[in-house]
Amino acid sequence: KAGVTQTPRYLIKTRGQQVTLSCSPISGHRSVSWYQQTPGQGLQFLFEYFSETQRNKGNFPGRFSGRQFSNSRSEMNVSTLELGDSALYLCASSPDTQRGETQYFGPGTRLLVL
Amino acid sequence: DQQVKQNSPSLSVQEGRISILNCDYTNSMFDYFLWYKKYPAEGPTFLISISSIKDKNEDGRFTVFLNKSAKHLSLHIVPSQPGDSAVYFCAASRNSGYALNFGKGTSLLVTP
């Protein structure tokens, strides 16, 4: 089975711009979660989508949003970029057929905001 | 606030010896715990997990121990190999949900 894929892998934007990141989960996985990794804060949960609905949300401002399509692919959008948004954004997918399932991560999108 | 803590940022172990990575948590509602391994420029790779109804789970060279009363878990790698050199993250979730709370990671170096 192919793993979780994320595009693009690297991105450079300037302050005030917006960005959209894409994630394709493992085939058959219905849950997609997004995380932000920074040196200071570590890995932090952004949000989780299941069946095109946001099911869980972390403590991030409204500039961070996402959506999931009927084929389980997900996109994440960050508007009005700030320097502090520079981070590795990771997507993870899970089958969501039972409790306590493992999440499988993609390679991430490295975003640099100048 | 950091609900999952890995207090050792780094650990160096000789090849063949045991590596012990530690993790503490503060939220007693956590009921599912995982360890991930991460290489630079890659996403975390799942290693091993444990449910709160167990106190030990083994998978080959990797064993995770859970001490609920102390809110502590540890990952044992025996024997350690140079390929195990990576950053190890401890993660926890409540109600077996999907919002994983991560520690800040421990960088393990296994020397020949």
CSV table of C-alpha atoms in Angstrom, one decimal:
chain,number,residue,atom,x,y,z
A,1,LYS,CA,0.0,0.0,0.0
A,2,ALA,CA,1.2,3.5,-0.7
A,3,GLY,CA,1.8,5.6,2.3
A,4,VAL,CA,0.5,9.1,3.2
A,5,THR,CA,1.6,11.6,0.6
A,6,GLN,CA,1.9,15.3,1.0
A,7,THR,CA,2.3,18.1,-1.5
A,8,PRO,CA,4.2,20.2,-1.9
A,9,ARG,CA,7.2,19.1,0.1
A,10,TYR,CA,8.7,22.6,0.4
A,11,LEU,CA,7.2,26.0,0.2
A,12,ILE,CA,8.4,29.6,0.6
A,13,LYS,CA,5.9,32.3,1.2
A,14,THR,CA,6.0,35.9,2.4
A,15,ARG,CA,4.1,37.4,5.3
A,16,GLY,CA,0.5,38.2,4.6
A,17,GLN,CA,0.1,35.6,1.9
A,18,GLN,CA,-2.0,32.4,2.2
A,19,VAL,CA,-1.0,28.8,1.5
A,20,THR,CA,-2.8,25.5,0.8
A,21,LEU,CA,-1.2,22.2,1.7
A,22,SER,CA,-2.5,18.9,0.4
A,23,CYS,CA,-2.6,15.4,2.0
A,24,SER,CA,-3.6,12.0,0.4
A,25,PRO,CA,-4.2,9.4,3.1
A,26,ILE,CA,-3.4,5.7,2.8
A,27,SER,CA,-6.0,4.0,0.7
A,28,GLY,CA,-9.0,3.0,2.8
A,29,HIS,CA,-8.2,5.4,5.7
A,30,ARG,CA,-11.0,7.7,6.5
A,31,SER,CA,-9.5,9.9,9.2
A,32,VAL,CA,-6.9,12.6,8.5
A,33,SER,CA,-5.2,14.7,11.1
A,34,TRP,CA,-2.8,17.6,10.7
A,35,TYR,CA,0.0,18.6,13.0
A,36,GLN,CA,2.5,21.5,13.2
A,37,GLN,CA,6.1,20.8,14.2
A,38,THR,CA,8.3,23.7,15.3
A,39,PRO,CA,11.6,23.6,17.3
A,40,GLY,CA,10.1,25.4,20.2
A,41,GLN,CA,6.7,23.8,20.5
A,42,GLY,CA,7.3,20.3,19.2
A,43,LEU,CA,4.5,18.5,17.4
A,44,GLN,CA,1.1,20.2,18.0
A,45,PHE,CA,-2.3,18.9,16.9
A,46,LEU,CA,-4.1,21.2,14.5
A,47,PHE,CA,-7.3,19.4,13.5
A,48,GLU,CA,-8.8,16.1,12.4
A,49,TYR,CA,-11.3,15.3,9.7
A,50,PHE,CA,-13.5,12.3,9.2
A,51,SER,CA,-16.1,11.9,6.4
A,52,GLU,CA,-15.6,15.5,5.3
A,53,THR,CA,-16.3,16.8,8.8
A,54,GLN,CA,-13.9,18.4,11.3
A,55,ARG,CA,-14.1,16.1,14.3
A,56,ASN,CA,-11.4,17.5,16.6
A,57,LYS,CA,-9.6,20.8,16.7
A,58,GLY,CA,-6.5,22.0,18.5
A,59,ASN,CA,-5.7,25.4,19.9
A,60,PHE,CA,-4.8,27.3,16.8
A,61,PRO,CA,-6.2,30.6,15.5
A,62,GLY,CA,-8.9,30.7,12.9
A,63,ARG,CA,-6.3,31.5,10.2
A,64,PHE,CA,-5.7,27.8,10.2
A,65,SER,CA,-8.4,25.8,8.4
A,66,GLY,CA,-8.9,22.6,6.6
A,67,ARG,CA,-11.3,20.5,4.7
A,68,GLN,CA,-11.7,16.9,3.6
A,69,PHE,CA,-13.0,15.6,0.3
A,70,SER,CA,-15.2,12.6,-0.4
A,71,ASN,CA,-12.2,10.6,-1.4
A,72,SER,CA,-10.7,11.3,2.1
A,73,ARG,CA,-8.0,13.6,0.6
A,74,SER,CA,-7.5,16.7,2.8
A,75,GLU,CA,-6.3,20.2,2.4
A,76,MET,CA,-5.1,22.6,5.0
A,77,ASN,CA,-5.1,26.4,4.5
A,78,VAL,CA,-3.3,29.1,6.4
A,79,SER,CA,-4.3,32.7,5.7
A,80,THR,CA,-2.4,35.9,6.4
A,81,LEU,CA,0.8,34.1,7.0
A,82,GLU,CA,3.0,35.2,9.9
A,83,LEU,CA,6.7,34.5,10.4
A,84,GLY,CA,5.8,32.1,13.3
A,85,ASP,CA,3.9,29.9,10.9
A,86,SER,CA,7.3,28.6,9.5
A,87,ALA,CA,7.2,24.9,10.4
A,88,LEU,CA,6.9,21.4,9.2
A,89,TYR,CA,3.3,20.5,8.6
A,90,LEU,CA,2.5,16.8,9.0
A,91,CYS,CA,-0.5,14.9,7.9
A,92,ALA,CA,-1.5,11.6,9.4
A,93,SER,CA,-4.2,9.1,8.4
A,94,SER,CA,-6.0,6.3,10.3
A,95,PRO,CA,-8.5,3.7,9.3
A,96,ASP,CA,-11.0,4.7,12.0
A,97,THR,CA,-12.5,1.3,12.3
A,98,GLN,CA,-11.8,0.7,16.0
A,99,ARG,CA,-10.7,2.6,19.1
A,100,GLY,CA,-7.0,3.3,19.8
A,101,GLU,CA,-5.8,3.0,16.2
A,102,THR,CA,-2.5,4.2,15.1
A,103,GLN,CA,-2.0,7.2,13.0
A,104,TYR,CA,0.4,7.0,10.1
A,105,PHE,CA,2.3,10.1,9.1
A,106,GLY,CA,3.3,11.5,5.7
A,107,PRO,CA,6.8,13.1,5.1
A,108,GLY,CA,5.5,16.6,5.8
A,109,THR,CA,5.5,20.0,4.0
A,110,ARG,CA,8.2,22.4,5.1
A,111,LEU,CA,6.8,25.9,5.0
A,112,LEU,CA,9.1,28.9,5.3
A,113,VAL,CA,7.5,32.3,5.8
A,114,LEU,CA,9.8,35.3,5.0
B,1,ASP,CA,0.8,23.4,28.7
B,2,GLN,CA,2.8,20.4,27.9
B,3,GLN,CA,0.8,17.3,29.0
B,4,VAL,CA,3.4,14.8,27.7
B,5,LYS,CA,7.0,15.4,28.7
B,6,GLN,CA,10.2,13.8,27.6
B,7,ASN,CA,12.7,15.3,30.0
B,8,SER,CA,15.9,13.9,28.3
B,9,PRO,CA,16.5,15.8,25.0
B,10,SER,CA,19.3,13.3,24.1
B,11,LEU,CA,20.7,9.9,24.9
B,12,SER,CA,23.8,8.1,23.8
B,13,VAL,CA,24.1,4.4,24.0
B,14,GLN,CA,26.7,1.8,22.8
B,15,GLU,CA,25.6,-0.7,20.1
B,16,GLY,CA,24.3,-3.9,21.7
B,17,ARG,CA,23.4,-2.2,25.0
B,18,ILE,CA,19.9,-1.4,26.1
B,19,SER,CA,18.4,2.0,25.3
B,20,ILE,CA,15.7,3.3,27.7
B,21,LEU,CA,13.7,6.3,26.7
B,22,ASN,CA,11.3,7.8,29.3
B,23,CYS,CA,8.1,9.8,29.1
B,24,ASP,CA,5.8,11.3,31.7
B,25,TYR,CA,2.3,12.6,31.3
B,26,THR,CA,0.0,14.7,33.4
B,27,ASN,CA,-3.4,14.0,32.1
B,28,SER,CA,-5.0,11.0,33.8
B,29,MET,CA,-7.6,10.8,31.0
B,30,PHE,CA,-5.0,9.6,28.5
B,31,ASP,CA,-5.7,6.0,27.7
B,32,TYR,CA,-3.6,5.2,24.6
B,33,PHE,CA,0.1,5.7,24.3
B,34,LEU,CA,2.4,5.5,21.3
B,35,TRP,CA,6.0,5.8,20.4
B,36,TYR,CA,7.2,7.2,17.1
B,37,LYS,CA,10.6,7.4,15.6
B,38,LYS,CA,11.6,10.2,13.3
B,39,TYR,CA,14.5,10.8,10.9
B,40,PRO,CA,15.3,14.3,9.6
B,41,ALA,CA,13.2,15.4,6.8
B,42,GLU,CA,10.7,12.5,7.2
B,43,GLY,CA,7.4,12.2,9.0
B,44,PRO,CA,7.3,10.2,12.3
B,45,THR,CA,7.1,6.4,11.9
B,46,PHE,CA,5.0,4.4,14.2
B,47,LEU,CA,7.0,2.1,16.4
B,48,ILE,CA,4.8,0.6,19.2
B,49,SER,CA,1.7,1.4,21.2
B,50,ILE,CA,0.1,0.4,24.5
B,51,SER,CA,-3.4,0.7,25.8
B,52,SER,CA,-4.0,1.8,29.4
B,53,ILE,CA,-5.4,-1.6,30.2
B,54,LYS,CA,-2.0,-3.1,29.8
B,55,ASP,CA,1.3,-2.5,31.5
B,56,LYS,CA,3.6,-4.0,28.9
B,57,ASN,CA,3.7,-4.5,25.2
B,58,GLU,CA,6.5,-6.1,23.2
B,59,ASP,CA,7.4,-6.1,19.5
B,60,GLY,CA,10.7,-7.6,18.7
B,61,ARG,CA,13.5,-5.5,20.1
B,62,PHE,CA,11.1,-2.9,21.3
B,63,THR,CA,9.1,-3.0,24.6
B,64,VAL,CA,7.0,-0.3,26.1
B,65,PHE,CA,6.2,-0.3,29.8
B,66,LEU,CA,3.3,1.7,31.3
B,67,ASN,CA,3.1,2.7,35.0
B,68,LYS,CA,-0.3,4.4,35.3
B,69,SER,CA,0.0,5.2,39.0
B,70,ALA,CA,3.2,7.1,38.2
B,71,LYS,CA,1.9,8.5,34.9
B,72,HIS,CA,5.1,7.2,33.3
B,73,LEU,CA,6.0,5.1,30.3
B,74,SER,CA,9.3,3.9,28.9
B,75,LEU,CA,10.5,2.5,25.7
B,76,HIS,CA,13.2,-0.2,25.9
B,77,ILE,CA,15.3,-1.1,22.8
B,78,VAL,CA,17.4,-4.3,23.2
B,79,PRO,CA,19.9,-4.7,21.7
B,80,SER,CA,20.4,-1.2,20.4
B,81,GLN,CA,21.7,-0.8,16.8
B,82,PRO,CA,23.2,2.1,15.0
B,83,GLY,CA,20.1,2.3,12.7
B,84,ASP,CA,18.1,3.1,15.8
B,85,SER,CA,19.7,6.5,15.9
B,86,ALA,CA,16.8,8.9,15.5
B,87,VAL,CA,14.5,11.2,17.5
B,88,TYR,CA,11.9,9.3,19.5
B,89,PHE,CA,8.5,10.9,20.3
B,90,CYS,CA,6.1,9.7,22.9
B,91,ALA,CA,2.5,10.5,22.3
B,92,ALA,CA,-0.8,10.1,24.2
B,93,SER,CA,-4.5,10.4,23.5
B,94,ARG,CA,-7.7,10.4,25.5
B,95,ASN,CA,-10.7,8.3,24.8
B,96,SER,CA,-8.6,6.6,22.1
B,97,GLY,CA,-9.3,9.6,20.0
B,98,TYR,CA,-7.2,11.1,17.3
B,99,ALA,CA,-5.7,14.2,18.8
B,100,LEU,CA,-2.3,13.0,19.7
B,101,ASN,CA,-0.4,14.9,22.4
B,102,PHE,CA,3.3,14.7,21.7
B,103,GLY,CA,6.4,15.1,23.9
B,104,LYS,CA,9.2,17.2,22.5
B,105,GLY,CA,11.3,14.1,21.6
B,106,THR,CA,14.5,12.4,22.7
B,107,SER,CA,17.4,12.2,20.3
B,108,LEU,CA,19.0,8.7,20.5
B,109,LEU,CA,22.5,8.1,19.2
B,110,VAL,CA,23.7,4.5,19.1
B,111,THR,CA,27.4,4.4,18.7
B,112,PRO,CA,29.3,1.4,17.2
